[in-house]
mmCIF file of C-alpha atoms in Angstrom:
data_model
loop_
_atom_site.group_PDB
_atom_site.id
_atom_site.type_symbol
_atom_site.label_atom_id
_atom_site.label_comp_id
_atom_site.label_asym_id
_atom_site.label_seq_id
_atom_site.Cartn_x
_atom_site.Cartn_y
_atom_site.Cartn_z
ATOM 1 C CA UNK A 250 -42.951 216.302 79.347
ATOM 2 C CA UNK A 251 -45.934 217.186 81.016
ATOM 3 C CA UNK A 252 -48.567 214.530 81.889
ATOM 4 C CA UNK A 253 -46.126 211.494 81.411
ATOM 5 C CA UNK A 254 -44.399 209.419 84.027
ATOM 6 C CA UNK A 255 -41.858 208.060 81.931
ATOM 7 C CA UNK A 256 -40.297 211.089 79.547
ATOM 8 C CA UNK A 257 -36.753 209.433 79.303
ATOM 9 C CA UNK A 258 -37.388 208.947 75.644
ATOM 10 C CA UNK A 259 -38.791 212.245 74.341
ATOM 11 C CA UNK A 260 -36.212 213.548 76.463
ATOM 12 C CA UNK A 261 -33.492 211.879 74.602
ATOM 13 C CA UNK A 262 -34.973 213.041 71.259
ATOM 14 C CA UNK A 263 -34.716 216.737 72.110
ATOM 15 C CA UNK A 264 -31.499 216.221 73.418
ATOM 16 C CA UNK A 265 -32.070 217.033 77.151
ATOM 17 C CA UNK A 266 -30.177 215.526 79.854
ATOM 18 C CA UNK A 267 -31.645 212.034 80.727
ATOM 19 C CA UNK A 268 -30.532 210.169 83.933
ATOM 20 C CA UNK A 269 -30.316 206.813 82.621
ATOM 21 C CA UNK A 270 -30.551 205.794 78.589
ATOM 22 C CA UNK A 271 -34.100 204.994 77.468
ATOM 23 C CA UNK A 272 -35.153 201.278 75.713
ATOM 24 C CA UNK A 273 -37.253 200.066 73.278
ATOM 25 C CA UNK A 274 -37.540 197.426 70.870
ATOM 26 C CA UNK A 275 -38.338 197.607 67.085
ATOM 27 C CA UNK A 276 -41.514 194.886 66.448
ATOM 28 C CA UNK A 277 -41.953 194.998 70.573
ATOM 29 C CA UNK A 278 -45.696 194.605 70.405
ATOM 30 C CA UNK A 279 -46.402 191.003 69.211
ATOM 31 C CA UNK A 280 -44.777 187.725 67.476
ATOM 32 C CA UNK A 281 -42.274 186.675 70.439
ATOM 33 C CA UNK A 282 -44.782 187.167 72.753
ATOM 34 C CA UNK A 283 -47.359 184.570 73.731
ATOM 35 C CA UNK A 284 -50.183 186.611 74.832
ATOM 36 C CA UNK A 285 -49.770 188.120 70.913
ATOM 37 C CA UNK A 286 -49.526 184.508 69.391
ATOM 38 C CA UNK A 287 -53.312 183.274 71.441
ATOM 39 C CA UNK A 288 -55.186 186.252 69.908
ATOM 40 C CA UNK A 289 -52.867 185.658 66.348
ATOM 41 C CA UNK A 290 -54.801 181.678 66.293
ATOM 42 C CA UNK A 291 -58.487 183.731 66.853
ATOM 43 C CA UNK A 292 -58.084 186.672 64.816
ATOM 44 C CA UNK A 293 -56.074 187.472 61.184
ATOM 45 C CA UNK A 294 -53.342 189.977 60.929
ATOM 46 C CA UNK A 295 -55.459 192.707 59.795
ATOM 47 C CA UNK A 296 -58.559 192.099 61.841
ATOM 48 C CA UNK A 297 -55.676 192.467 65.027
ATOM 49 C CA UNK A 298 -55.354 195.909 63.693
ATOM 50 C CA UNK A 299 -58.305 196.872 62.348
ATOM 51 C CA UNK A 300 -59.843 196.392 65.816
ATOM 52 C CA UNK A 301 -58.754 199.249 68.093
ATOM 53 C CA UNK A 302 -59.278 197.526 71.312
ATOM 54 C CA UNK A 303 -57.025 194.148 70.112
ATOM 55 C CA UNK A 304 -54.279 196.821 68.431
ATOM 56 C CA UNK A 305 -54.038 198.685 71.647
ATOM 57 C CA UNK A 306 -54.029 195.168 74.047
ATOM 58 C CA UNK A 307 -50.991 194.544 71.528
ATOM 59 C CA UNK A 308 -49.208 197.537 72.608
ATOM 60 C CA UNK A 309 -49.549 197.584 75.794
ATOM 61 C CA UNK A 310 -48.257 193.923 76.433
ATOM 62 C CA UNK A 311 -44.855 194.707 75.907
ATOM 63 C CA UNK A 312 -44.663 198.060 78.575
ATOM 64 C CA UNK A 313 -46.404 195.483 81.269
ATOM 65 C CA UNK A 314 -44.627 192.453 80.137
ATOM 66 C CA UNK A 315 -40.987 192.969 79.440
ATOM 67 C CA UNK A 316 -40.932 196.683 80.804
ATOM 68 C CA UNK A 317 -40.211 198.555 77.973
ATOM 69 C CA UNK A 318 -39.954 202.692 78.168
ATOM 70 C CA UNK A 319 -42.080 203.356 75.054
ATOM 71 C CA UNK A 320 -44.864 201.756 73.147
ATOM 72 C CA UNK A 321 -45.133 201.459 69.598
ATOM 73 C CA UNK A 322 -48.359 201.330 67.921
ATOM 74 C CA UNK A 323 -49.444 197.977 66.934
ATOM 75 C CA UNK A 324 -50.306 198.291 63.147
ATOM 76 C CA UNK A 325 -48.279 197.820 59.602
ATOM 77 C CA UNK A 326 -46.762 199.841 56.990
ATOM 78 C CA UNK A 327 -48.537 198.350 54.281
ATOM 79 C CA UNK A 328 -51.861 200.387 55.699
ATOM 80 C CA UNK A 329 -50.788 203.039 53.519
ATOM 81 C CA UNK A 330 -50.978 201.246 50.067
ATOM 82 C CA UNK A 331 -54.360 199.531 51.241
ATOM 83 C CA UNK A 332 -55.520 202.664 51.968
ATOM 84 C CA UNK A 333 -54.352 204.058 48.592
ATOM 85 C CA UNK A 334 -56.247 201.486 46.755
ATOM 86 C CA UNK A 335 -53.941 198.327 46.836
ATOM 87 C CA UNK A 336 -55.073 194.908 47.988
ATOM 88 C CA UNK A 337 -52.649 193.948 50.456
ATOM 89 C CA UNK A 338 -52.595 190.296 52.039
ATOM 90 C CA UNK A 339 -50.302 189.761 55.346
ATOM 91 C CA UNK A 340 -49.857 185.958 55.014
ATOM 92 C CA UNK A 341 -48.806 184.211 58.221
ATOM 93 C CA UNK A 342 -44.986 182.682 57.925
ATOM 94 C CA UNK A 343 -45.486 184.040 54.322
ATOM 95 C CA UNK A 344 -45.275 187.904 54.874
ATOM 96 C CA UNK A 345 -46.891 190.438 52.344
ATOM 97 C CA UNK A 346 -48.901 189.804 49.380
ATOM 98 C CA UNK A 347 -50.007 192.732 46.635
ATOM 99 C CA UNK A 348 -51.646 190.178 44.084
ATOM 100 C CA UNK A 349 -51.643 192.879 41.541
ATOM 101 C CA UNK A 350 -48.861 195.493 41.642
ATOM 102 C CA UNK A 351 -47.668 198.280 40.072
ATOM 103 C CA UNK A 352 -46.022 197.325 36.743
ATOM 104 C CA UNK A 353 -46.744 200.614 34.212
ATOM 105 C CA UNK A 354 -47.712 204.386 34.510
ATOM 106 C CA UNK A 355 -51.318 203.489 33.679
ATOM 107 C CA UNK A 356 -51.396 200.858 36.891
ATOM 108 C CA UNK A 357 -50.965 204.016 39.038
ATOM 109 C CA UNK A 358 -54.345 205.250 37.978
ATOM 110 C CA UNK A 359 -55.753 202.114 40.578
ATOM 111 C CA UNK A 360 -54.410 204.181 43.357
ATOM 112 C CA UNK A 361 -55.026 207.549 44.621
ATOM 113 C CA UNK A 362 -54.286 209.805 47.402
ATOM 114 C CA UNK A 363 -57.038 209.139 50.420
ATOM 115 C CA UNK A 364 -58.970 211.123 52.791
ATOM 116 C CA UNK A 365 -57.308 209.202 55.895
ATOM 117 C CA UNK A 366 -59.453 210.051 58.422
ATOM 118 C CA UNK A 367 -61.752 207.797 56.123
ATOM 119 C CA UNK A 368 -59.664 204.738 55.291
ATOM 120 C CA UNK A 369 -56.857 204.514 58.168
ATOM 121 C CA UNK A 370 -59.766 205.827 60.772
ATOM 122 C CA UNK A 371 -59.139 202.869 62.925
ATOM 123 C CA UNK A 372 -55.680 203.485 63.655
ATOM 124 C CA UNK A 373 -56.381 206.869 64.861
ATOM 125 C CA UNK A 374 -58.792 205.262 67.084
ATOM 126 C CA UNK A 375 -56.339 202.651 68.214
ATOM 127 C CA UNK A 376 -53.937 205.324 69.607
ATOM 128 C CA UNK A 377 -56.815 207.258 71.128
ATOM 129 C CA UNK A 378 -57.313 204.598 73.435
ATOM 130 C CA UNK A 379 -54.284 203.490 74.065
ATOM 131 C CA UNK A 380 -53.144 206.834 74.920
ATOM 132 C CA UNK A 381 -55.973 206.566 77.070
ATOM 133 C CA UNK A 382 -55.137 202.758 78.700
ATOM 134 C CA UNK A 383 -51.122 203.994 79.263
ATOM 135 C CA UNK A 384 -52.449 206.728 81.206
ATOM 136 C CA UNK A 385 -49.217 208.435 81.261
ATOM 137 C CA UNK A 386 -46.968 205.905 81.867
ATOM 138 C CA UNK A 387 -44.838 206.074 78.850
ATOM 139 C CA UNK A 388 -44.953 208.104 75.562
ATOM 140 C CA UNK A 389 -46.668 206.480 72.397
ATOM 141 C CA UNK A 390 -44.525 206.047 69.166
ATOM 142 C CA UNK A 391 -46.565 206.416 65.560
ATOM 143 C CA UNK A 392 -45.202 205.399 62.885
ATOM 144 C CA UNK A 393 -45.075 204.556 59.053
ATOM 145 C CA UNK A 394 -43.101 202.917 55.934
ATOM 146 C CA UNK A 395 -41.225 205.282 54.254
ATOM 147 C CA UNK A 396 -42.295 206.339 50.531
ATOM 148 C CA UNK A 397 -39.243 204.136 49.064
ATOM 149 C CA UNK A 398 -39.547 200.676 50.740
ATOM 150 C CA UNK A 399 -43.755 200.713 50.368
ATOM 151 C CA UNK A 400 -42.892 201.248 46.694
ATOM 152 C CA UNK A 401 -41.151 198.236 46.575
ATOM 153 C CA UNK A 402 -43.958 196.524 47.657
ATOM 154 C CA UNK A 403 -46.596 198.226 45.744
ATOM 155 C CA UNK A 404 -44.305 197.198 42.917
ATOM 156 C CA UNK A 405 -42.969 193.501 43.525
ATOM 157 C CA UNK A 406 -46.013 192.188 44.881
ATOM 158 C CA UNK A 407 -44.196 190.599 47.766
ATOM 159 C CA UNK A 408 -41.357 190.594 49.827
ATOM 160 C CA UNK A 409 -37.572 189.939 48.246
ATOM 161 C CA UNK A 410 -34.263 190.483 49.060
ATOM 162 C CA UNK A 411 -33.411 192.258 46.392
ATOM 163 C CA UNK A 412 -36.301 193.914 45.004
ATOM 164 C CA UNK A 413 -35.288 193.738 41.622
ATOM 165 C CA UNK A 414 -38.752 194.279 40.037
ATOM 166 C CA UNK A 415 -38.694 197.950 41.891
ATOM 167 C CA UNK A 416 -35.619 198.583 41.327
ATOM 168 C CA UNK A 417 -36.248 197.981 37.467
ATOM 169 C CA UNK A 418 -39.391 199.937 37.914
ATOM 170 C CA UNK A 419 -37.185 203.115 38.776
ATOM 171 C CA UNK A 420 -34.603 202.902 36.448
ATOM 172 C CA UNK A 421 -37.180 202.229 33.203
ATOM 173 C CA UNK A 422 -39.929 204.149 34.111
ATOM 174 C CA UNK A 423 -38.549 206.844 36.928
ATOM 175 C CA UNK A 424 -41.437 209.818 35.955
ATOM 176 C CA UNK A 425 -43.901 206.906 36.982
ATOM 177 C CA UNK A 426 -41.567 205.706 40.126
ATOM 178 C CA UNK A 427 -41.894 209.383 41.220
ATOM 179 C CA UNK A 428 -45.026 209.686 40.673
ATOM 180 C CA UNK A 429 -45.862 206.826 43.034
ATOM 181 C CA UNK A 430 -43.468 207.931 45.457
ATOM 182 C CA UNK A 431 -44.870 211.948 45.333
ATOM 183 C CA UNK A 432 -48.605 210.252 45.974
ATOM 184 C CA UNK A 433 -47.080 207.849 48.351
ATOM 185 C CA UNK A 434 -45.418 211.067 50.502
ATOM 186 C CA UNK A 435 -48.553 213.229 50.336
ATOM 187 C CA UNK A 436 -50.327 210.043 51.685
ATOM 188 C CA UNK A 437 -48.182 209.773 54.854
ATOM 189 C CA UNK A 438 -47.831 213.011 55.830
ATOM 190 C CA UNK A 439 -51.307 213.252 56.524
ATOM 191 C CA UNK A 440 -51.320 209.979 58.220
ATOM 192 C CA UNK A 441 -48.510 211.322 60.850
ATOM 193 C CA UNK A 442 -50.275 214.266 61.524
ATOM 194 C CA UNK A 443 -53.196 212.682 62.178
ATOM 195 C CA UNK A 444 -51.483 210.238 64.437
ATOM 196 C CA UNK A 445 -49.918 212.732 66.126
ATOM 197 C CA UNK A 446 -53.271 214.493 66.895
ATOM 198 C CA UNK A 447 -54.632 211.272 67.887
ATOM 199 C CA UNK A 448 -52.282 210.742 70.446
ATOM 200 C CA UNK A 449 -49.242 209.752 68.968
ATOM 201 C CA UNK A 450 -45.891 211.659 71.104
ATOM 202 C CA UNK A 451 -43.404 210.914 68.314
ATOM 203 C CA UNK A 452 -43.255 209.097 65.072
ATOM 204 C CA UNK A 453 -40.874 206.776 62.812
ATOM 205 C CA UNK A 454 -40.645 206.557 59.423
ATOM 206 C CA UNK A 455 -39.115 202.907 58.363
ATOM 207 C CA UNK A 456 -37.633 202.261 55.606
ATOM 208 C CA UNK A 457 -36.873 198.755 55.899
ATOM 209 C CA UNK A 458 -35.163 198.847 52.350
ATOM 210 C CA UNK A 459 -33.044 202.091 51.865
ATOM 211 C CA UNK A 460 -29.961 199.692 52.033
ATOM 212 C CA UNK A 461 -30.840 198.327 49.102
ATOM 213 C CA UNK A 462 -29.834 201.242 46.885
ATOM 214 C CA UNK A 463 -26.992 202.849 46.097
ATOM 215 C CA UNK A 464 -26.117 206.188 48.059
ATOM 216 C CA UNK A 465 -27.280 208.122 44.616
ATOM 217 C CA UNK A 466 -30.042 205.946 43.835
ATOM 218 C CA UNK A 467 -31.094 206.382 47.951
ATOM 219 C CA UNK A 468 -30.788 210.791 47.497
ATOM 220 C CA UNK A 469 -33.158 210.551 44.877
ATOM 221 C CA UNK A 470 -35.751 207.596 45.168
ATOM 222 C CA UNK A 471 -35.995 207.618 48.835
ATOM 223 C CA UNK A 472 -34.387 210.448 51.078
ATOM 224 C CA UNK A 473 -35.811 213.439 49.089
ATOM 225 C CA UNK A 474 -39.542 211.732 50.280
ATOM 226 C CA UNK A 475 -38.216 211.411 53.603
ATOM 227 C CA UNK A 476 -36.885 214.927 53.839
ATOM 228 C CA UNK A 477 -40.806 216.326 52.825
ATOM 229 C CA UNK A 478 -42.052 214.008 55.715
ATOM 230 C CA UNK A 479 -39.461 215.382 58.336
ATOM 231 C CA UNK A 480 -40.119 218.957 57.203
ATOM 232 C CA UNK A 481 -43.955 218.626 57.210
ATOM 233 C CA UNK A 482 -43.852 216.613 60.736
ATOM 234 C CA UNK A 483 -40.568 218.053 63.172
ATOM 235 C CA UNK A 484 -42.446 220.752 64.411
ATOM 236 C CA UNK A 485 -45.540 218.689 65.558
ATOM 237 C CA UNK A 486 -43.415 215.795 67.201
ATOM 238 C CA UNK A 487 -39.943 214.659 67.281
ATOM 239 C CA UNK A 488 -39.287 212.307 64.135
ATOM 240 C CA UNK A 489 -37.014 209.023 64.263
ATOM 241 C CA UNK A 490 -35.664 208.084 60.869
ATOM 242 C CA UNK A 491 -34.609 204.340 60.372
ATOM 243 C CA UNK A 492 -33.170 203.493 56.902
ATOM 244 C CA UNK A 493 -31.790 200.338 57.462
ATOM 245 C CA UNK A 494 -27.911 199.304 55.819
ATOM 246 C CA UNK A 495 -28.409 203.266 54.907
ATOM 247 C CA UNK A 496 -24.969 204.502 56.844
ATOM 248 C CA UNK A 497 -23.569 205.857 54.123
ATOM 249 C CA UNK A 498 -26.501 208.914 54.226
ATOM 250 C CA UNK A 499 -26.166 209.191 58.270
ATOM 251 C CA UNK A 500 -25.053 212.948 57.376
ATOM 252 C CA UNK A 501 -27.551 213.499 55.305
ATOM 253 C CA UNK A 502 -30.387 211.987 57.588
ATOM 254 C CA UNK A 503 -29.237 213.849 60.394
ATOM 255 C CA UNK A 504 -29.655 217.133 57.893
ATOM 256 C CA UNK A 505 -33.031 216.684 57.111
ATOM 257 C CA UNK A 506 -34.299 218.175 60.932
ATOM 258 C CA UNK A 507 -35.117 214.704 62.521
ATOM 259 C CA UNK A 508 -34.575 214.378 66.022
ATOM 260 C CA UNK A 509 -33.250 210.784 66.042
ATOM 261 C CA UNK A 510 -31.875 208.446 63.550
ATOM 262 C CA UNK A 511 -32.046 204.351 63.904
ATOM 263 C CA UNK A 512 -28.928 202.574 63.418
ATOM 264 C CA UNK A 513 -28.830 198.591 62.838
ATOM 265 C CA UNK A 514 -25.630 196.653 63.781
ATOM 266 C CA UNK A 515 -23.951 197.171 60.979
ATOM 267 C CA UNK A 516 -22.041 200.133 61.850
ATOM 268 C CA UNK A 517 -19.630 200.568 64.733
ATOM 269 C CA UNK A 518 -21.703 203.345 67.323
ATOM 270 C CA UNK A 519 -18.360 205.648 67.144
ATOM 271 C CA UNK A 520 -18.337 205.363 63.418
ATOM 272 C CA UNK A 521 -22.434 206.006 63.551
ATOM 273 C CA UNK A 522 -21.887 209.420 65.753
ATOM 274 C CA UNK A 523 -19.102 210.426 63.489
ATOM 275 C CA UNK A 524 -21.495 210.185 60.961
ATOM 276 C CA UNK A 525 -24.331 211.685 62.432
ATOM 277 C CA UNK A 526 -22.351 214.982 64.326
ATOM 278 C CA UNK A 527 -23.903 215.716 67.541
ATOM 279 C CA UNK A 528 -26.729 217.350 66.552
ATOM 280 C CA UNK A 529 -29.095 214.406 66.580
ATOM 281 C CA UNK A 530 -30.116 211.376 68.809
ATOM 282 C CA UNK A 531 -29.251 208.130 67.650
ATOM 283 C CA UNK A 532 -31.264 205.221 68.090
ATOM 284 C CA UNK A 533 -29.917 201.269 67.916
ATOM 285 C CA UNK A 534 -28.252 198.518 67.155
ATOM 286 C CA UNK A 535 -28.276 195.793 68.876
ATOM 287 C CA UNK A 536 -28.071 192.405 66.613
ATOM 288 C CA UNK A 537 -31.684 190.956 67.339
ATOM 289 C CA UNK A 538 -30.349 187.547 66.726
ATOM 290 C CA UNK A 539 -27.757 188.368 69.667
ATOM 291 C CA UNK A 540 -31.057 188.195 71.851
ATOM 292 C CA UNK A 541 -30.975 184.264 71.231
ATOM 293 C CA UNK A 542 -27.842 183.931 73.220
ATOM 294 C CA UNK A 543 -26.989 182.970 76.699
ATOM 295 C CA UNK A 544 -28.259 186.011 78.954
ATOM 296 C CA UNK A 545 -24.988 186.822 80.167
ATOM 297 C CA UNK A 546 -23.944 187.246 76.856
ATOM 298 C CA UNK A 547 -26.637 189.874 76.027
ATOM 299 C CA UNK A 548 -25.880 191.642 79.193
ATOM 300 C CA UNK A 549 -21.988 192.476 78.304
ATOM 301 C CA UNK A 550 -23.213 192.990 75.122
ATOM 302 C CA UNK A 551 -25.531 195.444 75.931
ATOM 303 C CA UNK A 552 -22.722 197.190 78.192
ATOM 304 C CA UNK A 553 -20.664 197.532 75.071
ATOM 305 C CA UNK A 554 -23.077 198.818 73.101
ATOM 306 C CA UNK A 555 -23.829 201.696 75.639
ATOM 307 C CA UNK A 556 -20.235 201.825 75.996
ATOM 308 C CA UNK A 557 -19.733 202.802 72.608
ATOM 309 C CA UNK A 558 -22.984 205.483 71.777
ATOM 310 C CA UNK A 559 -22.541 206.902 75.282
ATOM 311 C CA UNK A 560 -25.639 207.946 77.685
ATOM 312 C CA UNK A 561 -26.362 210.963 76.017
ATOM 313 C CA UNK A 562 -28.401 211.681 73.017
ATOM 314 C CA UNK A 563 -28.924 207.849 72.608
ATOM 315 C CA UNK A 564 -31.871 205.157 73.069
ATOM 316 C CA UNK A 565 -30.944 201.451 73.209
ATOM 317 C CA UNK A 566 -32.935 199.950 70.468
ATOM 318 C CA UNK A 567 -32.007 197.258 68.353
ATOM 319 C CA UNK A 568 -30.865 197.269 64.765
ATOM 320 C CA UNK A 569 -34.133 195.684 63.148
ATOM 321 C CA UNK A 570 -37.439 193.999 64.748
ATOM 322 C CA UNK A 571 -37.429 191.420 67.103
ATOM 323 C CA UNK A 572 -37.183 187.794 65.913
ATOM 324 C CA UNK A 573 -40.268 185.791 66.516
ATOM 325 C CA UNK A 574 -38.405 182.903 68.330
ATOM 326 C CA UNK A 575 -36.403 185.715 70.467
ATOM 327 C CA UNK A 576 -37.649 184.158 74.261
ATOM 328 C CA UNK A 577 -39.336 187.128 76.171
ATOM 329 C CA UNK A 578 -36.910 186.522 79.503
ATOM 330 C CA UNK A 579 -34.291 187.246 77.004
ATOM 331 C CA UNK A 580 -36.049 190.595 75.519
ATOM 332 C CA UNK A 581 -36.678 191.335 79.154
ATOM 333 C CA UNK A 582 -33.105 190.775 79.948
ATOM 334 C CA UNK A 583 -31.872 192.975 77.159
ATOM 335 C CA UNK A 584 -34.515 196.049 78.650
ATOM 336 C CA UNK A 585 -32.784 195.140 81.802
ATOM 337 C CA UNK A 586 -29.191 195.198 81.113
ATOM 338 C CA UNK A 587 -30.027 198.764 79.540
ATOM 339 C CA UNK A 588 -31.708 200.132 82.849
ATOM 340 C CA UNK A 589 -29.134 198.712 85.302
ATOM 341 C CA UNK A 590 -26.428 200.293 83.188
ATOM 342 C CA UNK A 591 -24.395 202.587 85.490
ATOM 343 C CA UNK A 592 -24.190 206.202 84.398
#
């Protein structure tokens, strides 16, 4: 990849021979680490990534300070249904709040479909420059929710386990759910592409919640979205899909043309590749409460992991963000264990 130092990853995605198996960590740019938590006491959530300077010091930490081979943009999902028209609060310890969500067909007429050069602007800027302050050391990873786990946000209001009030939403009212979902899509398509032109070198499309639903239910709310984002995006970048506790639709992940797919810990690696065929690069799974134990426990347990996806067509990831009270000589010892691994 021309113009970068460290290609291991974008190799990876396109399948190409790498000489060691790339590493980076979902949620890598902020809570664990304490440079993140000083500017988290001066500035709120969204003024961190509002600001293109702060987002991009927030990326960059975790490349200098636990050696990571990619960085991910520092930002949210929930941009997209701010942008849309949605108030959306990011409570600290609290998580998300959408004081007034989607309950009907005529509470979709509050949101609409924006121009997002004009309301998600500052991200674009925020991977301009940090493009520019990498300098080539590493590529740049874009991202956003996918259409099925911001709906349940835009219509519980909050964060649940279960997102029944969603879930409810769908089954009741699904010409409205799909509505949402269509206006959600069309929204983040443009939002990759732009991120892609603003530097971004590949993208990931989260969603957080596809486990939630059954493998029916996760064909028709969720992976037909997905599938228009991969289609509209795989020929500008390489495209990771993560649906997490979704390994039932590996197959059909793998069909929809993205390069990788993220896999949490839920799923045996052999069982995961099985799934997958060998068509695609597959991206995981490491328990990130196994990052709280002894270090010479996360080093054989990285070894087994590797052990089990192989060198090949694989990045060491792990199966869900980093914990915030994960100690960052333990994340470094993780992105350690994965570079010392012996090929």
């Amino acid at each position: 990849m021309s113009g970068l130092q460290n290609d291991l990853m974008l190799r990876a995605l396109k399948g190409e021979k790498t000489e060691r198996v790339p590493v980076w960590m979902m949620r890598q740019a902020g809570r664990y680490l304490p440079d993140y938590i000083k500017l988290r006491e001066k500035y709120s959530f969204f003024e961190r990534c509002q600001n293109p300077a702060l987002a991009t010091e927030i990326t960059v930490m975790p490349v200098d300070q636990v050696g990571v081979d990619a960085a991910i943009i520092f930002s949210d999902i929930l941009v997209v249904p701010q942008a849309m028209g949605m108030e959306v609060q990011l409570v600290e310890k609290l998580g998300p709040l959408l004081p007034d969500p989607i309950k009907t067909v005529d509470d979709i007429k509050r949101i609409h479909v924006p121009n997002v050069n004009e309301t998600l602007g500052y991200v674009f800027e925020a991977l301009a420059l940090t493009k520019k302050t990498l300098a080539g050391r590493v590529p740049l990873i874009g991202f956003a929710g996918a259409p099925w786990t911001l709906l349940c946000y835009m219509v519980q209001g909050k964060g649940s386990k279960t997102f029944d009030a969603a879930k409810e939403f769908c089954y009741k009212q699904p010409d409205a759910a799909h509505q949402v979902l269509q206006m959600v899509t069309d929204t983040t398509i443009a939002y990759l592409k732009e991120q892609v032109k603003a530097g971004a070198d590949t993208v990931q499309v989260f969603d957080s919640w596809g486990g939630l639903l059954s493998p029916e239910d996760f064909e028709n709310f969720s992976l037909k979205y997905i599938r228009q984002i991969v289609a509209a995006l795989k020929d500008v970048c390489p495209v990771i899909v993560f649906a997490k506790g979704a390994w039932f639709a590996l197959e059909e992940m793998a069909a929809t043309g993205a390069a990788g797919l993220g896999v949490d810990w839920a799923i045996k690696p052999r069982l995961a590749r099985q799934f997958a065929g060998n068509n695609v690069t597959l991206q995981g799974n490491f328990d990130p409460a196994k990052l709280l134990a002894p270090i010479p426990e996360i080093q054989q347990s990285v070894k087994t992991m590797i052990d089990g996806f192989g060198t090949q067509r694989y990045i060491a990831n792990l199966g869900h963000g980093i914990l915030p009270h994960v100690p960052v000589d333990h994340a470094r010892a993780f992105v350690d264990a994965v570079k010392a691994y012996s090929i």
